[in-house]
């Protein structure tokens, strides 16, 4: 996919990635990088966008990939619509409180879901909290709860749910890349990330 590189000026590259971007095509892309730059130590850590940005600004990362609703810096390399997702064949639940599944901590999707429900005056309860996308979707697929994710996260056994008219429209989420270094290896990685078209799940 990308030409192999012979040399690199960087001995180590530190990459921070939002939890929701850490699955899918990213592991294979990072494996390609390691083959292209076998002498560069690539350190990858996952976290939440606001935490990654703070560490990036402090110099702890060379590059970060984050999910942001209103990016103030960096380069937007992709966007996705947020949607309500539930078990296939189900409809919006009339249960009060509404049972939600989401990532732990300061997750953009979780915050968007709870804010929309608060605006509509619909009580909610987090009944399943995890940092594993597979576990999260398994809980939703089983009918334990509904969640908010990017529209591309809908797979077999899941469906996009239509909320009541009182629930505000969910925002769009952006995939944002920040790169502070100009080394050959980091530029290769930055370009590869942009060409791959990463999507939030």
Coordinates of C-alpha atoms in Angstrom, one line a residue:
X1 CA 0.0 0.0 0.0
X2 CA 2.8 2.4 0.9
X3 CA 6.4 2.3 -0.3
X4 CA 8.9 0.9 2.2
X5 CA 11.4 3.3 3.6
X6 CA 15.1 2.6 4.0
X7 CA 16.0 5.0 6.8
X8 CA 14.4 7.2 9.4
X9 CA 15.6 10.2 11.4
X10 CA 13.4 9.4 14.4
X11 CA 14.4 6.6 16.9
X12 CA 11.0 6.6 18.5
X13 CA 7.5 7.9 17.6
X14 CA 4.8 8.2 20.2
X15 CA 1.2 8.0 18.9
X16 CA -1.9 8.6 21.0
X17 CA -5.2 7.3 19.6
X18 CA -8.8 7.7 20.8
X19 CA -10.3 4.5 22.1
X20 CA -12.9 4.4 19.3
X21 CA -10.3 4.6 16.6
X22 CA -8.0 1.8 17.9
X23 CA -9.8 -1.0 16.2
X24 CA -10.6 -1.7 12.5
X25 CA -7.9 -1.0 10.0
X26 CA -5.5 0.8 12.4
X27 CA -3.6 -2.3 13.7
X28 CA -2.7 -3.4 10.1
X29 CA -1.6 0.2 9.2
X30 CA 0.7 0.2 12.3
X31 CA 2.1 -3.2 11.2
X32 CA 2.9 -1.7 7.8
X33 CA 4.7 1.2 9.5
X34 CA 6.8 -1.3 11.5
X35 CA 7.8 -3.1 8.3
X36 CA 8.6 0.2 6.6
X37 CA 10.6 1.5 9.5
X38 CA 11.9 -1.5 11.4
X39 CA 14.4 0.6 13.4
X40 CA 11.9 3.0 14.7
X41 CA 10.2 2.2 18.0
X42 CA 6.5 3.0 17.6
X43 CA 4.8 3.5 21.0
X44 CA 0.9 3.5 20.8
X45 CA -1.4 4.4 23.6
X46 CA -5.2 4.8 23.6
X47 CA -7.2 7.3 25.6
X48 CA -9.9 9.9 25.5
X49 CA -9.6 12.9 23.2
X50 CA -9.4 15.6 25.8
X51 CA -6.7 13.7 27.7
X52 CA -4.7 12.9 24.6
X53 CA -4.8 16.6 23.6
X54 CA -3.5 17.7 27.0
X55 CA -0.6 15.2 26.8
X56 CA 0.1 16.2 23.2
X57 CA 0.3 19.9 24.2
X58 CA 2.7 18.8 27.0
X59 CA 5.0 17.1 24.5
X60 CA 4.1 13.5 25.5
X61 CA 3.1 12.5 22.0
X62 CA 4.4 13.1 18.5
X63 CA 1.1 12.4 16.8
X64 CA -2.4 12.0 18.1
X65 CA -5.7 10.8 16.5
X66 CA -8.7 12.1 18.3
X67 CA -12.5 12.3 18.1
X68 CA -13.8 15.8 18.5
X69 CA -17.1 17.5 17.9
X70 CA -15.7 21.0 17.4
X71 CA -12.0 20.7 16.6
X72 CA -9.9 23.8 17.5
X73 CA -6.6 22.6 16.0
X74 CA -5.2 19.8 13.9
X75 CA -6.3 18.4 10.6
X76 CA -9.8 16.8 10.1
X77 CA -9.2 13.6 8.1
X78 CA -12.7 12.2 8.4
X79 CA -16.2 12.8 9.8
X80 CA -19.1 10.5 10.8
X81 CA -22.7 11.0 11.9
X82 CA -23.7 9.9 15.4
X83 CA -26.7 7.7 15.6
X84 CA -28.7 5.8 18.2
X85 CA -28.0 2.0 18.0
X86 CA -30.0 -0.8 19.4
X87 CA -30.7 -4.5 18.9
X88 CA -31.9 -5.4 15.3
X89 CA -35.7 -5.5 15.1
X90 CA -36.1 -3.3 18.2
X91 CA -37.6 0.2 18.4
X92 CA -36.9 3.1 20.7
X93 CA -37.5 2.0 24.2
X94 CA -40.3 3.6 26.3
X95 CA -38.6 2.5 29.5
X96 CA -37.8 5.3 32.0
X97 CA -35.0 5.6 32.7
X98 CA -33.6 4.7 29.3
X99 CA -31.0 2.0 29.6
X100 CA -27.7 3.1 28.1
X101 CA -24.4 1.4 27.2
X102 CA -21.2 3.4 26.7
X103 CA -17.5 3.8 27.1
X104 CA -16.2 4.7 30.5
X105 CA -14.9 8.2 31.2
X106 CA -15.1 11.3 29.1
X107 CA -16.3 9.7 25.9
X108 CA -17.7 12.1 23.2
X109 CA -20.5 9.6 22.2
X110 CA -21.6 9.0 25.8
X111 CA -21.7 12.8 26.5
X112 CA -23.7 13.4 23.3
X113 CA -26.2 10.7 24.3
X114 CA -26.7 11.9 27.8
X115 CA -26.9 15.6 26.7
X116 CA -29.5 14.9 24.1
X117 CA -31.6 12.9 26.6
X118 CA -31.3 15.7 29.2
X119 CA -32.4 18.3 26.7
X120 CA -35.5 16.1 25.9
X121 CA -36.2 15.6 29.6
X122 CA -35.8 11.8 29.3
X123 CA -34.3 10.1 32.3
X124 CA -31.5 7.7 31.6
X125 CA -29.3 5.1 33.4
X126 CA -25.8 3.8 32.4
X127 CA -26.3 0.0 32.8
X128 CA -23.2 -1.1 30.9
X129 CA -19.8 0.7 30.9
X130 CA -16.7 -0.6 29.1
X131 CA -13.7 0.5 27.0
X132 CA -14.0 -2.5 24.6
X133 CA -16.0 -1.8 21.5
X134 CA -16.7 -5.5 21.0
X135 CA -18.1 -5.8 24.5
X136 CA -20.1 -2.6 24.1
X137 CA -21.8 -3.8 20.9
X138 CA -22.3 -7.3 22.3
X139 CA -24.3 -5.8 25.1
X140 CA -26.4 -3.7 22.7
X141 CA -26.8 -6.7 20.4
X142 CA -28.2 -8.7 23.3
X143 CA -30.8 -6.0 24.0
X144 CA -29.3 -5.0 27.3
X145 CA -29.2 -1.3 26.4
X146 CA -29.0 1.2 23.5
X147 CA -25.9 3.3 22.7
X148 CA -24.7 6.2 20.6
X149 CA -21.9 5.5 18.1
X150 CA -20.9 6.5 14.6
X151 CA -23.2 5.2 11.9
X152 CA -20.4 3.0 10.5
X153 CA -20.5 1.0 13.7
X154 CA -23.8 -0.7 12.8
X155 CA -23.2 -4.3 12.0
X156 CA -25.1 -7.6 12.0
X157 CA -27.6 -7.8 14.9
X158 CA -27.7 -4.1 15.3
X159 CA -30.0 -1.3 13.9
X160 CA -30.2 2.5 13.9
X161 CA -33.1 3.6 16.1
X162 CA -35.3 6.6 15.5
X163 CA -35.7 8.6 18.8
X164 CA -38.8 10.6 19.7
X165 CA -39.1 14.1 18.0
X166 CA -38.3 15.7 21.4
X167 CA -34.7 14.3 21.3
X168 CA -32.3 16.8 19.6
X169 CA -30.3 15.7 16.6
X170 CA -27.0 14.2 17.5
X171 CA -23.8 16.0 16.4
X172 CA -21.3 15.0 13.8
X173 CA -17.9 13.7 15.1
X174 CA -14.6 14.5 13.4
X175 CA -11.4 12.4 13.2
X176 CA -8.6 14.9 13.9
X177 CA -4.9 14.3 13.3
X178 CA -2.2 16.3 15.1
X179 CA 1.5 15.9 14.1
X180 CA 4.3 17.9 15.8
X181 CA 7.3 16.3 14.1
X182 CA 8.7 16.6 10.6
X183 CA 10.8 13.3 10.6
X184 CA 10.5 11.1 7.6
X185 CA 8.9 8.3 9.7
X186 CA 6.3 10.6 11.3
X187 CA 5.4 12.1 7.9
X188 CA 5.0 8.6 6.4
X189 CA 2.7 7.7 9.3
X190 CA 0.7 10.9 9.1
X191 CA 0.1 10.5 5.3
X192 CA -0.8 6.8 5.8
X193 CA -3.4 7.6 8.4
X194 CA -5.0 10.2 6.1
X195 CA -5.0 7.9 3.1
X196 CA -6.6 5.0 5.0
X197 CA -9.7 7.0 5.8
X198 CA -10.0 6.0 9.4
X199 CA -13.6 6.0 10.8
X200 CA -14.9 6.2 14.3
X201 CA -16.7 3.2 15.5

